[in-house]
Every structure is written in structure tokens, then in C-alpha cells.
PDB file of C-alpha atoms in Angstrom:
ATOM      1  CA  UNK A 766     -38.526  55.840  -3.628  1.00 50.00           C
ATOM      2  CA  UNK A 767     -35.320  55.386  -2.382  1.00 49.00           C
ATOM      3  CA  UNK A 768     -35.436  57.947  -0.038  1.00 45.00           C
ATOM      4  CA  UNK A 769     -38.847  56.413   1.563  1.00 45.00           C
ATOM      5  CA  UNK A 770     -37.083  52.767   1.967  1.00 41.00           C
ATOM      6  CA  UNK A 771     -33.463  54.938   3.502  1.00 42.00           C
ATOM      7  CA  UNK A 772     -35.955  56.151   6.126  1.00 43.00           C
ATOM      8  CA  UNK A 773     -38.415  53.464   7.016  1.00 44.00           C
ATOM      9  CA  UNK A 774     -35.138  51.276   7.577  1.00 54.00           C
ATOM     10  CA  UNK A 775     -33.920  54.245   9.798  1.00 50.00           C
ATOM     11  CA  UNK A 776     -37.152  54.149  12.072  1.00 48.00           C
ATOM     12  CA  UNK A 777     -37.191  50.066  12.080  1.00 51.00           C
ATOM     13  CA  UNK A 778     -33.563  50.481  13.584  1.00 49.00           C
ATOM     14  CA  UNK A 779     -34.365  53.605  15.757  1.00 48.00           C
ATOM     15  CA  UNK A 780     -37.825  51.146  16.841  1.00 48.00           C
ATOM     16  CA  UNK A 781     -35.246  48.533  17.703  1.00 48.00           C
ATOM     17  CA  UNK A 782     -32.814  50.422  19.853  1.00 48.00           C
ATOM     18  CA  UNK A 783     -36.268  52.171  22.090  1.00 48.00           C
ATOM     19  CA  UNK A 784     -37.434  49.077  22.985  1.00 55.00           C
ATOM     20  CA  UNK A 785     -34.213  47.172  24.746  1.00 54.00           C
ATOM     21  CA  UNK A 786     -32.411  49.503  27.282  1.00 57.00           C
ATOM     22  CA  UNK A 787     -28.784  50.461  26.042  1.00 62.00           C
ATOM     23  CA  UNK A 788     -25.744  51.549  27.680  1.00 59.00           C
ATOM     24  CA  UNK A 789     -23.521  54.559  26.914  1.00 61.00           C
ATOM     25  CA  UNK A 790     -21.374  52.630  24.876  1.00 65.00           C
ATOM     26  CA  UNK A 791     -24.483  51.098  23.106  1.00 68.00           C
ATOM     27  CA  UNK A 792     -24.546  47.584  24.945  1.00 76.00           C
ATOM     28  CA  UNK A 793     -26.788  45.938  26.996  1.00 74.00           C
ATOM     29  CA  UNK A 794     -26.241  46.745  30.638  1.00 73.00           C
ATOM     30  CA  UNK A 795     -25.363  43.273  32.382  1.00 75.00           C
ATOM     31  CA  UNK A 796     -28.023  43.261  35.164  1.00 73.00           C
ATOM     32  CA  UNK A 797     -29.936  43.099  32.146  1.00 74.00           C
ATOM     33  CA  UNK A 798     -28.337  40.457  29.865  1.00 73.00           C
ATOM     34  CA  UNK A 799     -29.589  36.692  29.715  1.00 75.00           C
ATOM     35  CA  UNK A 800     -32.650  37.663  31.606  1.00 71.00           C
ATOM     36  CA  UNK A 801     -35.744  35.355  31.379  1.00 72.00           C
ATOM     37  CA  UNK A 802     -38.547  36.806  29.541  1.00 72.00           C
ATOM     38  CA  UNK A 803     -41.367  37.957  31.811  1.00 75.00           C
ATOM     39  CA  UNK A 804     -44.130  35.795  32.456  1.00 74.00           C
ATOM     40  CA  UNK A 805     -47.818  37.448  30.569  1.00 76.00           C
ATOM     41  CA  UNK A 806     -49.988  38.435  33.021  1.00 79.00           C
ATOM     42  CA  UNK A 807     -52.265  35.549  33.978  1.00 76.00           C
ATOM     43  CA  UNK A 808     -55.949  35.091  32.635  1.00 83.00           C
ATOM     44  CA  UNK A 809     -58.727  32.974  32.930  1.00 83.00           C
ATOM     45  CA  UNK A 810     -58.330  30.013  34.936  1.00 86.00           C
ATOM     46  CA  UNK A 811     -55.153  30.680  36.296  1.00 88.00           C
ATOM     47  CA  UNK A 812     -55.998  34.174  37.154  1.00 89.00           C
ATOM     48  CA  UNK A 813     -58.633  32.926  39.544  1.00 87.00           C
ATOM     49  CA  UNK A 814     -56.030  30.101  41.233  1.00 90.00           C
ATOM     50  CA  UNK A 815     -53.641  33.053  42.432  1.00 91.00           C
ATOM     51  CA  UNK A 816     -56.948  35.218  43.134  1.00 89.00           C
ATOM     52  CA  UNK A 817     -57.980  31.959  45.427  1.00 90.00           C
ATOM     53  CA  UNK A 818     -54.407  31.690  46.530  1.00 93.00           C
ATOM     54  CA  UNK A 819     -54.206  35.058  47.854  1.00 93.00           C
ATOM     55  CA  UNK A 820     -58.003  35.051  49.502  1.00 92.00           C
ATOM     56  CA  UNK A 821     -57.056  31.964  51.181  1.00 94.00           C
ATOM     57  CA  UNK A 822     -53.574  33.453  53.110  1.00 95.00           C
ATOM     58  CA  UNK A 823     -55.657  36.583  53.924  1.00 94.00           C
ATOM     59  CA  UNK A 824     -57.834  33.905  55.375  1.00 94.00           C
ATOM     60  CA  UNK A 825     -55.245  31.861  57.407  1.00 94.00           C
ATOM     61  CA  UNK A 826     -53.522  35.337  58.402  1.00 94.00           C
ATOM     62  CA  UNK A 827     -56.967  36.016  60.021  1.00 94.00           C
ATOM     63  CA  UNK A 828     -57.285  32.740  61.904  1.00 95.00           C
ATOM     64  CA  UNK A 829     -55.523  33.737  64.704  1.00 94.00           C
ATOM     65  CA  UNK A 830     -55.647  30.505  66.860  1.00 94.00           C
ATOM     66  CA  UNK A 831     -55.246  28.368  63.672  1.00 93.00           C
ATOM     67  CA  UNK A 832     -58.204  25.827  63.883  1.00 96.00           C
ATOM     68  CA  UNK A 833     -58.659  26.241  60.121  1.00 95.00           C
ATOM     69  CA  UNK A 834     -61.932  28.455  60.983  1.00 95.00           C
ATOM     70  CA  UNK A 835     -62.933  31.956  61.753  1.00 95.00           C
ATOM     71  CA  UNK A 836     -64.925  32.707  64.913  1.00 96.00           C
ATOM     72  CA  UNK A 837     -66.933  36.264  64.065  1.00 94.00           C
ATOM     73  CA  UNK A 838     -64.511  38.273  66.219  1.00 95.00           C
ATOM     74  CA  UNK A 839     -61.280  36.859  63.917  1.00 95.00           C
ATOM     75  CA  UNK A 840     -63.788  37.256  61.004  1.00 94.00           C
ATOM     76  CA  UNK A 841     -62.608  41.005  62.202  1.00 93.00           C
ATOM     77  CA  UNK A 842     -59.712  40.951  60.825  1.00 90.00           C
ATOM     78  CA  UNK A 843     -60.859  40.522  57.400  1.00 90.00           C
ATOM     79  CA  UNK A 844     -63.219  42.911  56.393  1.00 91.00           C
ATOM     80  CA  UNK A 845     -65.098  41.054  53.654  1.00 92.00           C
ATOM     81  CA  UNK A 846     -65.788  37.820  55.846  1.00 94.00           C
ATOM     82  CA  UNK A 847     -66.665  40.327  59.269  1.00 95.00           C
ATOM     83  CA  UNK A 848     -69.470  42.008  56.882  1.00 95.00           C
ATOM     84  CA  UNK A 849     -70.588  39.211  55.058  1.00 96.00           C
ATOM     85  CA  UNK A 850     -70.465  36.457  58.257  1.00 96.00           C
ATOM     86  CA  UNK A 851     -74.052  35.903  58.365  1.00 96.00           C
ATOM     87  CA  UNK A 852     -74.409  34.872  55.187  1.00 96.00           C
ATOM     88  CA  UNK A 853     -71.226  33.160  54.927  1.00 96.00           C
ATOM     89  CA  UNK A 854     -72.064  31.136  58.007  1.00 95.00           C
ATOM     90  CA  UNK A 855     -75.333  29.857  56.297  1.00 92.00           C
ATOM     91  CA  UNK A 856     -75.393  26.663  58.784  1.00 93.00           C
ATOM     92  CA  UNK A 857     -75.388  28.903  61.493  1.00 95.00           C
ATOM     93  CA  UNK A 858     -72.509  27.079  63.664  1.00 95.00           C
ATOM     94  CA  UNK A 859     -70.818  31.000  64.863  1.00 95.00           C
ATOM     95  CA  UNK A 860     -67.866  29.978  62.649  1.00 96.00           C
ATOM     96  CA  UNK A 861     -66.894  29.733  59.260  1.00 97.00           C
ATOM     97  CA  UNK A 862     -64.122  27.536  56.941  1.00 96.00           C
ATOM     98  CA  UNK A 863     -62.461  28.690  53.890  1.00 96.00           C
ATOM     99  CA  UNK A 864     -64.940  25.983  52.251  1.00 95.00           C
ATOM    100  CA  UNK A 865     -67.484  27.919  53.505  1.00 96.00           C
ATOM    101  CA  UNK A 866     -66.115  31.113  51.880  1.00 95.00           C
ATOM    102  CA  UNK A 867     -65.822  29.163  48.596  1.00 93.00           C
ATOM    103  CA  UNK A 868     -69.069  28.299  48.490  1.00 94.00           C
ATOM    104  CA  UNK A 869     -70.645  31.369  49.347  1.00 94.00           C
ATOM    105  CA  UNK A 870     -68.148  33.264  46.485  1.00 91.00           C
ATOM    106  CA  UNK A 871     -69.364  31.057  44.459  1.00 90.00           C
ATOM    107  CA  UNK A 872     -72.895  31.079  44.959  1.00 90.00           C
ATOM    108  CA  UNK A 873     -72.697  34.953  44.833  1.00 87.00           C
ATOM    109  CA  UNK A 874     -71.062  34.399  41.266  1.00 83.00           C
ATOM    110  CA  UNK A 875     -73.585  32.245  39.888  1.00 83.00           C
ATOM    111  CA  UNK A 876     -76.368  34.339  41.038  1.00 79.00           C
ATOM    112  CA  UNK A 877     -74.336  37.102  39.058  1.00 69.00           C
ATOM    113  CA  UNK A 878     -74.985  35.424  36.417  1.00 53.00           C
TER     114      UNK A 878
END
């Protein structure tokens, strides 16, 4: 019995030691002292805000004479919009908003559904 408890406290220590990186002399390196922990990845709601956040710079990046819309040949520059204009442009005006986009994303989702 004592033998089992000597080496289950062995692995608990050895456990320890794997998981934070060590230096030769057995500290903590300093680049890696007093560092905040990591944010967990994000989920749900706020997974969707930076998924939103990065669909609408691609979008602005596209909009090349920055009227806040995308004419079908700007709509080249970002693939999704250039093969899904048509629909996208459902009012048929020959250019489309990022409200427009968000609307037809989100019509596509709930029919998904």
C-alpha cells in the first residue's frame, strides 16, 4: 500500500512539472512568468459576433470606392457575395449593403433550419 501512494504522488508531481514549461535549472522561463491566462475559445453568441466581425472587414476590404455597398464587379473581390449576388441583391438595385448580406445569411440559416 505504501508503495502504490509513493508512486501515485510521484506521477501527480511528474503531471505537474509536464504541464508548465521549465527551465534547466527547474524555473519558469521569464517570458513566461506573470502571464495572463489565455482567453477559452469563444462559443455561442460571441462566436458569431467575431464571425460577423470578420465577414464585415472582408466586406469593407471589398468596397473599393467606400460607399458602404458593393457594385457586382467589387462583389468580385469576395467570392461568396460575387456567387451569391443575385440572391443577395433580392431588391434588384445592382448593389448590395452589408445589411443586405445579413439578411440573406440569415434567411439562408433559418431555412436551414
Amino acid at each position: 500500500m505504501t508503495l502504490f501512494l509513493l508512486l501515485v504522488s510521484a506521477a501527480g508531481a511528474a503531471a505537474a512539472q509536464a504541464q508548465a514549461p521549465v527551465g534547466v535549472d527547474g524555473t519558469v522561463p521569464p517570458a513566461l512568468r506573470n502571464r495572463p491566462a489565455e482567453a477559452p475559445p469563444a462559443a455561442g453568441a460571441a462566436l458569431r459576433a467575431q464571425a460577423l466581425a470578420k465577414l464585415e472587414a472582408q466586406f469593407r476590404a471589398a468596397d473599393l470606392d467606400g460607399n458602404g455597398s458593393l457594385s457586382a464587379d467589387e462583389a468580385k473581390n469576395f467570392g461568396f457575395v460575387a456567387r451569391h449576388f443575385d440572391a443577395i441583391d433580392s431588391r434588384r438595385r445592382g448593389h448590395v449593403t452589408f445589411d443586405d448580406l445579413r439578411s440573406y445569411l440569415a434567411q439562408a440559416r433559418d431555412g436551414r433550419r
